[in-house]
């Protein structure tokens, strides 16, 4: 793993890194020493490791609770090269969307295409980050909405080091079976007026998790309208289970 | 209004009162002086103003946030005499439940029977409590589950002094129209495996509120299994809107 120099603002240190071909970023408290909970954040489709929502949430988590937070560019996203099949699916998705047609099947096909690689990458990144003195082998959480949920459900189901997850903004169609293997506490966010995910599909994905403790938070608004107070609610959920 | 002597424990002062024929209880911080947010708590069917859940929640709210909390015995509940029609409905409810039949229609008939009186009583109690120096005319919230929601929806819809409400554990059947007149922020609690309220009915009641800000919190478990962490979540909701 190669690390870039650290930069700090408002008590939060940011450090870009590269593991093999995976570009990532780690946020920790400026004076961090010793192990602490680590939250892995999966960005949404078309976004990247430093999308504004990821950065804002990471800063809040680090500043308020002293957690470490890491994000990586998903395959074919951010600084990473785009593969041919991915490019073909995206072109077709845009075509359907422009024609006013439903592109859901293509979105889910794209998640399936990326999931296997994404799970292995998160596992490799997690292993290396936990060797750092100021992260350590503490409790691990995962946060991911939309594509970050589509890649996160298989990751959380496969990875026993993850002890709690905040997921959401996606439906059960291709994920219900995998979700039924997840038993750690889950907080699931659903937008009541989501134009991309039918309400019944979202409720069905919440229903599918095998977790004894799971909480659905539903709020009015469209896919991109998650209310700001859910940032703090996610942190409290992680603090309750990992803190 | 007649007040009994105050008693205190762990920094929380409890004072029983009677307004006309309504027995109530007020909890405030031991050293309270000046106005503060006031949360009115409506108990569930068959319960009373000092049911363990009400007392635990009141102590948490007062100790953590310095709020005032008040509860009263609903008509025909707690220390209050039971009327003939109420007794008749309860007897019929128990008979149906014993026979394994659905008693929902009778539960809702009971709420309707009590609602008009309960709304007027909460309004009278609120007016008098806000004249106390250590409560004052600060912001007001309402918290009520099950019957506390059945009587709370008409109260919150009718009473402009209420600025935020936590409601839940009840369905839309007889409440949707009234809920559609509520525009203040609402946090709505739903038990995913509620044996008394069909899931679709609970979701429909959440859907009915006209509030621009409303959040559904759904958790696994039956009608009586609200998780403890929702106590703190309710307080944070009130603090956000009334604090």
GROMACS .gro file of C-alpha atoms in nm:
model
  486
    1UNK     CA    1   0.000   0.000   0.000
    2UNK     CA    2   0.131   0.342  -0.095
    3UNK     CA    3   0.031   0.643   0.114
    4UNK     CA    4   0.024   1.007   0.005
    5UNK     CA    5   0.116   1.278   0.258
    6UNK     CA    6  -0.148   1.352   0.522
    7UNK     CA    7  -0.348   1.674   0.523
    8UNK     CA    8  -0.561   1.796   0.814
    9UNK     CA    9  -0.848   2.036   0.866
   10UNK     CA   10  -1.066   2.094   1.171
   11UNK     CA   11  -0.900   1.810   1.360
   12UNK     CA   12  -0.961   1.554   1.083
   13UNK     CA   13  -0.666   1.403   0.896
   14UNK     CA   14  -0.715   1.284   0.539
   15UNK     CA   15  -0.473   1.045   0.370
   16UNK     CA   16  -0.505   0.921   0.013
   17UNK     CA   17  -0.370   0.571  -0.052
   18UNK     CA   18  -0.341   0.313  -0.329
   19UNK     CA   19  -0.358  -0.062  -0.272
   20UNK     CA   20  -0.270  -0.248  -0.593
   21UNK     CA   21  -0.486  -0.055  -0.840
   22UNK     CA   22  -0.746   0.060  -0.584
   23UNK     CA   23  -0.741   0.433  -0.497
   24UNK     CA   24  -0.872   0.505  -0.148
   25UNK     CA   25  -0.888   0.762   0.128
   26UNK     CA   26  -0.862   0.726   0.505
   27UNK     CA   27  -0.992   0.982   0.755
   28UNK     CA   28  -0.880   0.971   1.119
   29UNK     CA   29  -0.869   1.212   1.413
   30UNK     CA   30  -0.563   1.438   1.389
   31UNK     CA   31  -0.414   1.302   1.711
   32UNK     CA   32  -0.522   0.940   1.654
   33UNK     CA   33  -0.314   0.670   1.829
   34UNK     CA   34  -0.420   0.312   1.889
   35UNK     CA   35  -0.715   0.106   1.761
   36UNK     CA   36  -1.061   0.252   1.697
   37UNK     CA   37  -1.383   0.156   1.516
   38UNK     CA   38  -1.345   0.176   1.137
   39UNK     CA   39  -1.637   0.261   0.907
   40UNK     CA   40  -1.607   0.162   0.540
   41UNK     CA   41  -1.817   0.384   0.312
   42UNK     CA   42  -1.936   0.264  -0.026
   43UNK     CA   43  -2.027   0.547  -0.267
   44UNK     CA   44  -2.324   0.555  -0.504
   45UNK     CA   45  -2.328   0.480  -0.878
   46UNK     CA   46  -2.139   0.737  -1.086
   47UNK     CA   47  -1.985   0.885  -0.768
   48UNK     CA   48  -1.640   0.832  -0.618
   49UNK     CA   49  -1.449   0.801  -0.290
   50UNK     CA   50  -1.451   1.176  -0.226
   51UNK     CA   51  -1.809   1.256  -0.333
   52UNK     CA   52  -1.940   1.544  -0.116
   53UNK     CA   53  -2.180   1.321   0.081
   54UNK     CA   54  -1.902   1.074   0.167
   55UNK     CA   55  -1.665   1.351   0.277
   56UNK     CA   56  -1.928   1.528   0.490
   57UNK     CA   57  -2.028   1.202   0.663
   58UNK     CA   58  -1.666   1.099   0.717
   59UNK     CA   59  -1.576   1.432   0.877
   60UNK     CA   60  -1.881   1.415   1.106
   61UNK     CA   61  -1.803   1.056   1.214
   62UNK     CA   62  -1.434   1.128   1.282
   63UNK     CA   63  -1.489   1.461   1.458
   64UNK     CA   64  -1.782   1.347   1.673
   65UNK     CA   65  -1.673   0.995   1.768
   66UNK     CA   66  -1.303   0.956   1.693
   67UNK     CA   67  -1.379   0.676   1.447
   68UNK     CA   68  -1.167   0.603   1.140
   69UNK     CA   69  -1.349   0.617   0.804
   70UNK     CA   70  -1.230   0.480   0.470
   71UNK     CA   71  -1.368   0.501   0.116
   72UNK     CA   72  -1.238   0.355  -0.211
   73UNK     CA   73  -1.328   0.412  -0.573
   74UNK     CA   74  -1.554   0.123  -0.677
   75UNK     CA   75  -1.447  -0.068  -0.991
   76UNK     CA   76  -1.492   0.153  -1.302
   77UNK     CA   77  -1.552   0.462  -1.085
   78UNK     CA   78  -1.354   0.771  -0.983
   79UNK     CA   79  -0.989   0.758  -1.091
   80UNK     CA   80  -1.016   0.400  -1.218
   81UNK     CA   81  -1.025   0.295  -1.585
   82UNK     CA   82  -1.364   0.196  -1.726
   83UNK     CA   83  -1.399  -0.157  -1.866
   84UNK     CA   84  -1.573  -0.235  -2.196
   85UNK     CA   85  -1.871  -0.420  -2.052
   86UNK     CA   86  -1.925  -0.150  -1.790
   87UNK     CA   87  -1.914   0.121  -2.059
   88UNK     CA   88  -2.161  -0.075  -2.272
   89UNK     CA   89  -2.409  -0.107  -1.981
   90UNK     CA   90  -2.377   0.263  -1.892
   91UNK     CA   91  -2.438   0.367  -2.255
   92UNK     CA   92  -2.747   0.147  -2.270
   93UNK     CA   93  -2.868   0.281  -1.931
   94UNK     CA   94  -2.838   0.641  -2.052
   95UNK     CA   95  -3.018   0.554  -2.373
   96UNK     CA   96  -3.310   0.399  -2.189
   97UNK     CA   97  -3.326   0.685  -1.938
   98UNK     CA   98  -3.322   0.942  -2.221
   99UNK     CA   99  -3.608   0.753  -2.388
  100UNK     CA  100  -3.805   0.763  -2.061
  101UNK     CA  101  -3.779   0.385  -2.020
  102UNK     CA  102  -3.713   0.189  -1.700
  103UNK     CA  103  -3.339   0.124  -1.657
  104UNK     CA  104  -3.362  -0.070  -1.328
  105UNK     CA  105  -3.266  -0.406  -1.480
  106UNK     CA  106  -2.947  -0.252  -1.622
  107UNK     CA  107  -2.859  -0.083  -1.292
  108UNK     CA  108  -2.889  -0.419  -1.116
  109UNK     CA  109  -2.689  -0.591  -1.393
  110UNK     CA  110  -2.415  -0.334  -1.336
  111UNK     CA  111  -2.413  -0.402  -0.960
  112UNK     CA  112  -2.386  -0.777  -1.028
  113UNK     CA  113  -2.100  -0.717  -1.271
  114UNK     CA  114  -1.906  -0.521  -1.006
  115UNK     CA  115  -1.999  -0.709  -0.689
  116UNK     CA  116  -1.750  -0.995  -0.693
  117UNK     CA  117  -1.454  -0.765  -0.755
  118UNK     CA  118  -1.579  -0.504  -0.508
  119UNK     CA  119  -1.615  -0.756  -0.224
  120UNK     CA  120  -1.259  -0.885  -0.272
  121UNK     CA  121  -1.126  -0.528  -0.287
  122UNK     CA  122  -1.298  -0.418   0.034
  123UNK     CA  123  -1.162  -0.728   0.208
  124UNK     CA  124  -0.805  -0.655   0.094
  125UNK     CA  125  -0.831  -0.287   0.191
  126UNK     CA  126  -0.976  -0.375   0.532
  127UNK     CA  127  -0.692  -0.617   0.605
  128UNK     CA  128  -0.426  -0.358   0.527
  129UNK     CA  129  -0.598  -0.067   0.706
  130UNK     CA  130  -0.632  -0.273   1.024
  131UNK     CA  131  -0.252  -0.310   1.030
  132UNK     CA  132  -0.211   0.065   1.078
  133UNK     CA  133  -0.133   0.169   1.436
  134UNK     CA  134  -0.398   0.443   1.443
  135UNK     CA  135  -0.674   0.216   1.300
  136UNK     CA  136  -0.595  -0.129   1.441
  137UNK     CA  137  -0.814  -0.438   1.457
  138UNK     CA  138  -1.112  -0.263   1.619
  139UNK     CA  139  -1.479  -0.310   1.533
  140UNK     CA  140  -1.580  -0.252   1.170
  141UNK     CA  141  -1.896  -0.101   1.021
  142UNK     CA  142  -2.011  -0.056   0.662
  143UNK     CA  143  -2.220   0.234   0.525
  144UNK     CA  144  -2.355   0.232   0.169
  145UNK     CA  145  -2.661   0.362  -0.016
  146UNK     CA  146  -2.789   0.275  -0.364
  147UNK     CA  147  -2.491   0.115  -0.549
  148UNK     CA  148  -2.308   0.131  -0.214
  149UNK     CA  149  -2.588  -0.096  -0.086
  150UNK     CA  150  -2.585  -0.317  -0.396
  151UNK     CA  151  -2.213  -0.385  -0.346
  152UNK     CA  152  -2.239  -0.365   0.034
  153UNK     CA  153  -2.497  -0.639   0.086
  154UNK     CA  154  -2.270  -0.909  -0.066
  155UNK     CA  155  -1.970  -0.761   0.119
  156UNK     CA  156  -2.140  -0.757   0.462
  157UNK     CA  157  -2.281  -1.107   0.401
  158UNK     CA  158  -1.933  -1.240   0.313
  159UNK     CA  159  -1.715  -1.058   0.567
  160UNK     CA  160  -1.731  -1.163   0.933
  161UNK     CA  161  -1.522  -0.865   1.049
  162UNK     CA  162  -1.815  -0.630   0.973
  163UNK     CA  163  -2.024  -0.595   1.291
  164UNK     CA  164  -2.294  -0.347   1.185
  165UNK     CA  165  -2.416  -0.187   0.862
  166UNK     CA  166  -2.618   0.111   0.742
  167UNK     CA  167  -2.766   0.026   0.402
  168UNK     CA  168  -3.049   0.160   0.188
  169UNK     CA  169  -3.193   0.317  -0.127
  170UNK     CA  170  -3.219  -0.015  -0.309
  171UNK     CA  171  -3.475  -0.293  -0.352
  172UNK     CA  172  -3.495  -0.665  -0.297
  173UNK     CA  173  -3.503  -0.777  -0.662
  174UNK     CA  174  -3.155  -0.928  -0.688
  175UNK     CA  175  -3.046  -0.889  -0.324
  176UNK     CA  176  -3.302  -1.070  -0.106
  177UNK     CA  177  -3.119  -1.404  -0.094
  178UNK     CA  178  -2.787  -1.246  -0.003
  179UNK     CA  179  -2.952  -1.014   0.250
  180UNK     CA  180  -3.100  -1.321   0.421
  181UNK     CA  181  -2.744  -1.426   0.512
  182UNK     CA  182  -2.679  -1.101   0.702
  183UNK     CA  183  -2.728  -1.131   1.078
  184UNK     CA  184  -2.543  -0.824   1.215
  185UNK     CA  185  -2.744  -0.516   1.319
  186UNK     CA  186  -2.867  -0.318   1.018
  187UNK     CA  187  -3.009   0.032   0.987
  188UNK     CA  188  -3.191   0.058   0.653
  189UNK     CA  189  -3.274   0.393   0.490
  190UNK     CA  190  -3.564   0.422   0.250
  191UNK     CA  191  -3.689   0.729   0.066
  192UNK     CA  192  -4.069   0.723   0.067
  193UNK     CA  193  -4.097   0.889  -0.276
  194UNK     CA  194  -3.792   0.724  -0.439
  195UNK     CA  195  -3.827   0.761  -0.816
  196UNK     CA  196  -3.575   0.481  -0.882
  197UNK     CA  197  -3.668   0.218  -0.620
  198UNK     CA  198  -4.034   0.114  -0.585
  199UNK     CA  199  -4.145   0.147  -0.219
  200UNK     CA  200  -4.252  -0.218  -0.196
  201UNK     CA  201  -3.908  -0.331  -0.322
  202UNK     CA  202  -3.731  -0.127  -0.056
  203UNK     CA  203  -3.960  -0.259   0.219
  204UNK     CA  204  -3.900  -0.614   0.092
  205UNK     CA  205  -3.522  -0.571   0.115
  206UNK     CA  206  -3.555  -0.449   0.476
  207UNK     CA  207  -3.776  -0.751   0.541
  208UNK     CA  208  -3.513  -0.988   0.395
  209UNK     CA  209  -3.228  -0.919   0.642
  210UNK     CA  210  -3.195  -1.202   0.895
  211UNK     CA  211  -3.066  -0.958   1.161
  212UNK     CA  212  -3.238  -0.979   1.501
  213UNK     CA  213  -3.179  -0.604   1.532
  214UNK     CA  214  -3.268  -0.405   1.225
  215UNK     CA  215  -3.436  -0.066   1.197
  216UNK     CA  216  -3.601   0.089   0.896
  217UNK     CA  217  -3.583   0.469   0.869
  218UNK     CA  218  -3.817   0.599   0.600
  219UNK     CA  219  -3.836   0.968   0.509
  220UNK     CA  220  -4.031   1.163   0.248
  221UNK     CA  221  -3.842   1.266  -0.064
  222UNK     CA  222  -3.675   1.130  -0.371
  223UNK     CA  223  -3.369   0.906  -0.417
  224UNK     CA  224  -3.122   1.189  -0.365
  225UNK     CA  225  -3.303   1.363  -0.078
  226UNK     CA  226  -3.175   1.177   0.232
  227UNK     CA  227  -3.229   1.420   0.522
  228UNK     CA  228  -2.920   1.555   0.694
  229UNK     CA  229  -3.029   1.431   1.038
  230UNK     CA  230  -2.980   1.072   0.918
  231UNK     CA  231  -2.601   1.136   0.920
  232UNK     CA  232  -2.611   1.174   1.296
  233UNK     CA  233  -2.857   0.886   1.328
  234UNK     CA  234  -2.614   0.657   1.139
  235UNK     CA  235  -2.331   0.760   1.370
  236UNK     CA  236  -2.540   0.687   1.680
  237UNK     CA  237  -2.626   0.345   1.537
  238UNK     CA  238  -2.257   0.265   1.483
  239UNK     CA  239  -2.162   0.405   1.824
  240UNK     CA  240  -2.425   0.180   1.988
  241UNK     CA  241  -2.290  -0.134   1.820
  242UNK     CA  242  -1.920  -0.063   1.767
  243UNK     CA  243  -1.832   0.214   2.015
  244UNK     CA  244  -5.552   2.266   3.982
  245UNK     CA  245  -5.450   2.092   4.305
  246UNK     CA  246  -5.087   1.983   4.350
  247UNK     CA  247  -4.958   1.709   4.580
  248UNK     CA  248  -4.618   1.756   4.749
  249UNK     CA  249  -4.317   1.710   4.521
  250UNK     CA  250  -4.086   1.412   4.551
  251UNK     CA  251  -3.744   1.383   4.384
  252UNK     CA  252  -3.505   1.109   4.285
  253UNK     CA  253  -3.187   1.123   4.075
  254UNK     CA  254  -3.241   1.490   3.999
  255UNK     CA  255  -3.596   1.442   3.868
  256UNK     CA  256  -3.890   1.594   4.057
  257UNK     CA  257  -4.231   1.428   4.033
  258UNK     CA  258  -4.551   1.608   4.126
  259UNK     CA  259  -4.898   1.457   4.113
  260UNK     CA  260  -5.182   1.696   4.032
  261UNK     CA  261  -5.556   1.699   3.971
  262UNK     CA  262  -5.730   1.936   3.730
  263UNK     CA  263  -6.108   1.909   3.769
  264UNK     CA  264  -6.146   1.530   3.768
  265UNK     CA  265  -5.826   1.458   3.570
  266UNK     CA  266  -5.539   1.302   3.768
  267UNK     CA  267  -5.198   1.382   3.625
  268UNK     CA  268  -4.828   1.386   3.696
  269UNK     CA  269  -4.558   1.640   3.607
  270UNK     CA  270  -4.186   1.561   3.593
  271UNK     CA  271  -3.929   1.842   3.590
  272UNK     CA  272  -3.557   1.881   3.667
  273UNK     CA  273  -3.504   1.918   4.042
  274UNK     CA  274  -3.360   2.268   4.006
  275UNK     CA  275  -3.597   2.379   3.728
  276UNK     CA  276  -3.657   2.753   3.694
  277UNK     CA  277  -3.803   2.931   3.391
  278UNK     CA  278  -3.965   2.803   3.072
  279UNK     CA  279  -3.862   2.480   2.899
  280UNK     CA  280  -3.999   2.240   2.634
  281UNK     CA  281  -4.291   2.032   2.764
  282UNK     CA  282  -4.365   1.681   2.636
  283UNK     CA  283  -4.716   1.543   2.689
  284UNK     CA  284  -4.722   1.162   2.706
  285UNK     CA  285  -5.037   0.965   2.624
  286UNK     CA  286  -5.039   0.613   2.770
  287UNK     CA  287  -5.164   0.297   2.598
  288UNK     CA  288  -5.499   0.123   2.639
  289UNK     CA  289  -5.547  -0.035   2.984
  290UNK     CA  290  -5.242   0.156   3.114
  291UNK     CA  291  -5.223   0.476   3.319
  292UNK     CA  292  -5.022   0.796   3.373
  293UNK     CA  293  -4.750   0.617   3.573
  294UNK     CA  294  -4.715   0.299   3.364
  295UNK     CA  295  -4.350   0.184   3.375
  296UNK     CA  296  -4.280   0.282   3.012
  297UNK     CA  297  -4.413   0.635   3.068
  298UNK     CA  298  -4.210   0.680   3.388
  299UNK     CA  299  -3.887   0.548   3.233
  300UNK     CA  300  -3.924   0.772   2.928
  301UNK     CA  301  -4.014   1.077   3.140
  302UNK     CA  302  -3.709   1.032   3.364
  303UNK     CA  303  -3.480   0.993   3.061
  304UNK     CA  304  -3.623   1.305   2.892
  305UNK     CA  305  -3.598   1.520   3.206
  306UNK     CA  306  -3.253   1.399   3.313
  307UNK     CA  307  -3.094   1.417   2.967
  308UNK     CA  308  -3.248   1.735   2.828
  309UNK     CA  309  -3.403   1.932   3.113
  310UNK     CA  310  -3.746   1.907   2.952
  311UNK     CA  311  -4.072   1.896   3.148
  312UNK     CA  312  -4.291   1.588   3.092
  313UNK     CA  313  -4.657   1.543   3.185
  314UNK     CA  314  -4.894   1.246   3.171
  315UNK     CA  315  -5.262   1.218   3.264
  316UNK     CA  316  -5.496   0.924   3.311
  317UNK     CA  317  -5.703   0.896   2.992
  318UNK     CA  318  -6.081   0.886   3.040
  319UNK     CA  319  -6.188   0.555   3.205
  320UNK     CA  320  -5.824   0.469   3.284
  321UNK     CA  321  -5.601   0.467   3.593
  322UNK     CA  322  -5.766   0.628   3.897
  323UNK     CA  323  -6.070   0.743   3.700
  324UNK     CA  324  -6.418   0.586   3.717
  325UNK     CA  325  -6.522   0.365   3.428
  326UNK     CA  326  -6.832   0.464   3.232
  327UNK     CA  327  -7.102   0.217   3.125
  328UNK     CA  328  -7.040   0.231   2.752
  329UNK     CA  329  -6.665   0.196   2.803
  330UNK     CA  330  -6.718  -0.107   3.030
  331UNK     CA  331  -6.951  -0.263   2.773
  332UNK     CA  332  -6.695  -0.223   2.493
  333UNK     CA  333  -6.413  -0.364   2.709
  334UNK     CA  334  -6.623  -0.668   2.804
  335UNK     CA  335  -6.706  -0.733   2.440
  336UNK     CA  336  -6.337  -0.684   2.342
  337UNK     CA  337  -6.225  -0.941   2.599
  338UNK     CA  338  -6.491  -1.185   2.484
  339UNK     CA  339  -6.381  -1.161   2.123
  340UNK     CA  340  -6.013  -1.188   2.213
  341UNK     CA  341  -6.085  -1.496   2.430
  342UNK     CA  342  -6.270  -1.651   2.136
  343UNK     CA  343  -5.968  -1.583   1.913
  344UNK     CA  344  -6.164  -1.330   1.707
  345UNK     CA  345  -6.042  -0.994   1.574
  346UNK     CA  346  -6.121  -0.715   1.820
  347UNK     CA  347  -5.972  -0.429   1.614
  348UNK     CA  348  -6.307  -0.268   1.532
  349UNK     CA  349  -6.391  -0.251   1.903
  350UNK     CA  350  -6.050  -0.105   1.993
  351UNK     CA  351  -6.105   0.169   1.736
  352UNK     CA  352  -6.462   0.226   1.857
  353UNK     CA  353  -6.319   0.272   2.206
  354UNK     CA  354  -6.065   0.529   2.083
  355UNK     CA  355  -6.344   0.718   1.905
  356UNK     CA  356  -6.556   0.712   2.221
  357UNK     CA  357  -6.272   0.867   2.425
  358UNK     CA  358  -6.114   1.101   2.169
  359UNK     CA  359  -6.337   1.408   2.201
  360UNK     CA  360  -6.308   1.414   2.580
  361UNK     CA  361  -5.933   1.334   2.574
  362UNK     CA  362  -5.853   1.621   2.335
  363UNK     CA  363  -6.036   1.875   2.552
  364UNK     CA  364  -5.865   1.742   2.865
  365UNK     CA  365  -5.514   1.764   2.717
  366UNK     CA  366  -5.587   2.119   2.605
  367UNK     CA  367  -5.704   2.222   2.954
  368UNK     CA  368  -5.405   2.053   3.123
  369UNK     CA  369  -5.162   2.215   2.879
  370UNK     CA  370  -5.304   2.562   2.946
  371UNK     CA  371  -5.264   2.525   3.322
  372UNK     CA  372  -4.918   2.362   3.310
  373UNK     CA  373  -4.783   2.642   3.093
  374UNK     CA  374  -4.877   2.890   3.369
  375UNK     CA  375  -4.625   2.727   3.605
  376UNK     CA  376  -4.299   2.920   3.641
  377UNK     CA  377  -4.080   2.612   3.588
  378UNK     CA  378  -4.272   2.498   3.275
  379UNK     CA  379  -4.379   2.821   3.107
  380UNK     CA  380  -4.506   2.881   2.754
  381UNK     CA  381  -4.217   2.696   2.582
  382UNK     CA  382  -4.241   2.457   2.287
  383UNK     CA  383  -4.471   2.156   2.326
  384UNK     CA  384  -4.437   1.799   2.200
  385UNK     CA  385  -4.670   1.500   2.218
  386UNK     CA  386  -4.564   1.133   2.254
  387UNK     CA  387  -4.819   0.849   2.231
  388UNK     CA  388  -4.827   0.489   2.108
  389UNK     CA  389  -5.126   0.264   2.038
  390UNK     CA  390  -5.423   0.423   2.223
  391UNK     CA  391  -5.188   0.712   2.297
  392UNK     CA  392  -5.167   0.753   1.919
  393UNK     CA  393  -5.541   0.701   1.868
  394UNK     CA  394  -5.614   0.989   2.108
  395UNK     CA  395  -5.298   1.179   2.009
  396UNK     CA  396  -5.368   1.214   1.637
  397UNK     CA  397  -5.691   1.414   1.696
  398UNK     CA  398  -5.518   1.613   1.973
  399UNK     CA  399  -5.214   1.708   1.763
  400UNK     CA  400  -5.440   1.788   1.466
  401UNK     CA  401  -5.655   2.017   1.684
  402UNK     CA  402  -5.392   2.187   1.899
  403UNK     CA  403  -5.163   2.450   1.739
  404UNK     CA  404  -4.940   2.470   2.048
  405UNK     CA  405  -4.801   2.120   1.970
  406UNK     CA  406  -4.492   2.161   1.753
  407UNK     CA  407  -4.376   1.800   1.707
  408UNK     CA  408  -4.511   1.451   1.780
  409UNK     CA  409  -4.389   1.094   1.820
  410UNK     CA  410  -4.677   0.859   1.734
  411UNK     CA  411  -4.712   0.493   1.640
  412UNK     CA  412  -4.838   0.139   1.691
  413UNK     CA  413  -5.171   0.207   1.523
  414UNK     CA  414  -5.317   0.191   1.173
  415UNK     CA  415  -5.488   0.423   0.929
  416UNK     CA  416  -5.839   0.272   0.945
  417UNK     CA  417  -6.015   0.548   1.137
  418UNK     CA  418  -5.730   0.801   1.160
  419UNK     CA  419  -5.615   0.876   0.804
  420UNK     CA  420  -5.838   1.180   0.754
  421UNK     CA  421  -5.738   1.338   1.083
  422UNK     CA  422  -5.369   1.254   1.028
  423UNK     CA  423  -5.387   1.440   0.696
  424UNK     CA  424  -5.451   1.761   0.894
  425UNK     CA  425  -5.122   1.724   1.086
  426UNK     CA  426  -4.835   1.929   0.942
  427UNK     CA  427  -4.584   1.941   1.231
  428UNK     CA  428  -4.280   1.707   1.226
  429UNK     CA  429  -4.377   1.349   1.314
  430UNK     CA  430  -4.166   1.048   1.411
  431UNK     CA  431  -4.378   0.735   1.361
  432UNK     CA  432  -4.293   0.402   1.526
  433UNK     CA  433  -4.408   0.076   1.371
  434UNK     CA  434  -4.347  -0.278   1.494
  435UNK     CA  435  -4.274  -0.498   1.191
  436UNK     CA  436  -4.442  -0.805   1.345
  437UNK     CA  437  -4.725  -0.624   1.527
  438UNK     CA  438  -4.993  -0.883   1.608
  439UNK     CA  439  -5.259  -0.613   1.662
  440UNK     CA  440  -5.190  -0.367   1.377
  441UNK     CA  441  -5.151  -0.503   1.020
  442UNK     CA  442  -4.824  -0.377   0.867
  443UNK     CA  443  -4.999  -0.220   0.569
  444UNK     CA  444  -5.231  -0.026   0.804
  445UNK     CA  445  -4.936   0.116   0.998
  446UNK     CA  446  -4.753   0.214   0.678
  447UNK     CA  447  -5.075   0.378   0.552
  448UNK     CA  448  -5.105   0.589   0.866
  449UNK     CA  449  -4.743   0.708   0.825
  450UNK     CA  450  -4.827   0.788   0.464
  451UNK     CA  451  -5.131   0.992   0.570
  452UNK     CA  452  -4.954   1.262   0.774
  453UNK     CA  453  -4.928   1.589   0.578
  454UNK     CA  454  -4.602   1.679   0.757
  455UNK     CA  455  -4.314   1.785   0.530
  456UNK     CA  456  -4.080   1.625   0.783
  457UNK     CA  457  -4.186   1.282   0.901
  458UNK     CA  458  -3.975   0.974   0.970
  459UNK     CA  459  -4.089   0.616   1.000
  460UNK     CA  460  -3.891   0.396   1.239
  461UNK     CA  461  -3.979   0.027   1.195
  462UNK     CA  462  -3.829  -0.244   1.414
  463UNK     CA  463  -3.881  -0.621   1.432
  464UNK     CA  464  -4.101  -0.750   1.712
  465UNK     CA  465  -4.458  -0.749   1.837
  466UNK     CA  466  -4.684  -0.468   1.959
  467UNK     CA  467  -4.525  -0.453   2.304
  468UNK     CA  468  -4.162  -0.494   2.195
  469UNK     CA  469  -4.054  -0.135   2.115
  470UNK     CA  470  -3.674  -0.139   2.145
  471UNK     CA  471  -3.519   0.066   2.424
  472UNK     CA  472  -3.301   0.270   2.187
  473UNK     CA  473  -3.616   0.434   2.048
  474UNK     CA  474  -3.650   0.620   2.382
  475UNK     CA  475  -3.330   0.810   2.307
  476UNK     CA  476  -3.426   0.847   1.942
  477UNK     CA  477  -3.757   1.012   2.045
  478UNK     CA  478  -3.571   1.252   2.271
  479UNK     CA  479  -3.330   1.349   1.991
  480UNK     CA  480  -3.626   1.412   1.762
  481UNK     CA  481  -3.788   1.642   2.020
  482UNK     CA  482  -3.456   1.814   2.093
  483UNK     CA  483  -3.411   1.881   1.721
  484UNK     CA  484  -3.751   2.043   1.685
  485UNK     CA  485  -3.825   2.192   2.028
  486UNK     CA  486  -3.485   2.230   2.199
   0.00000   0.00000   0.00000
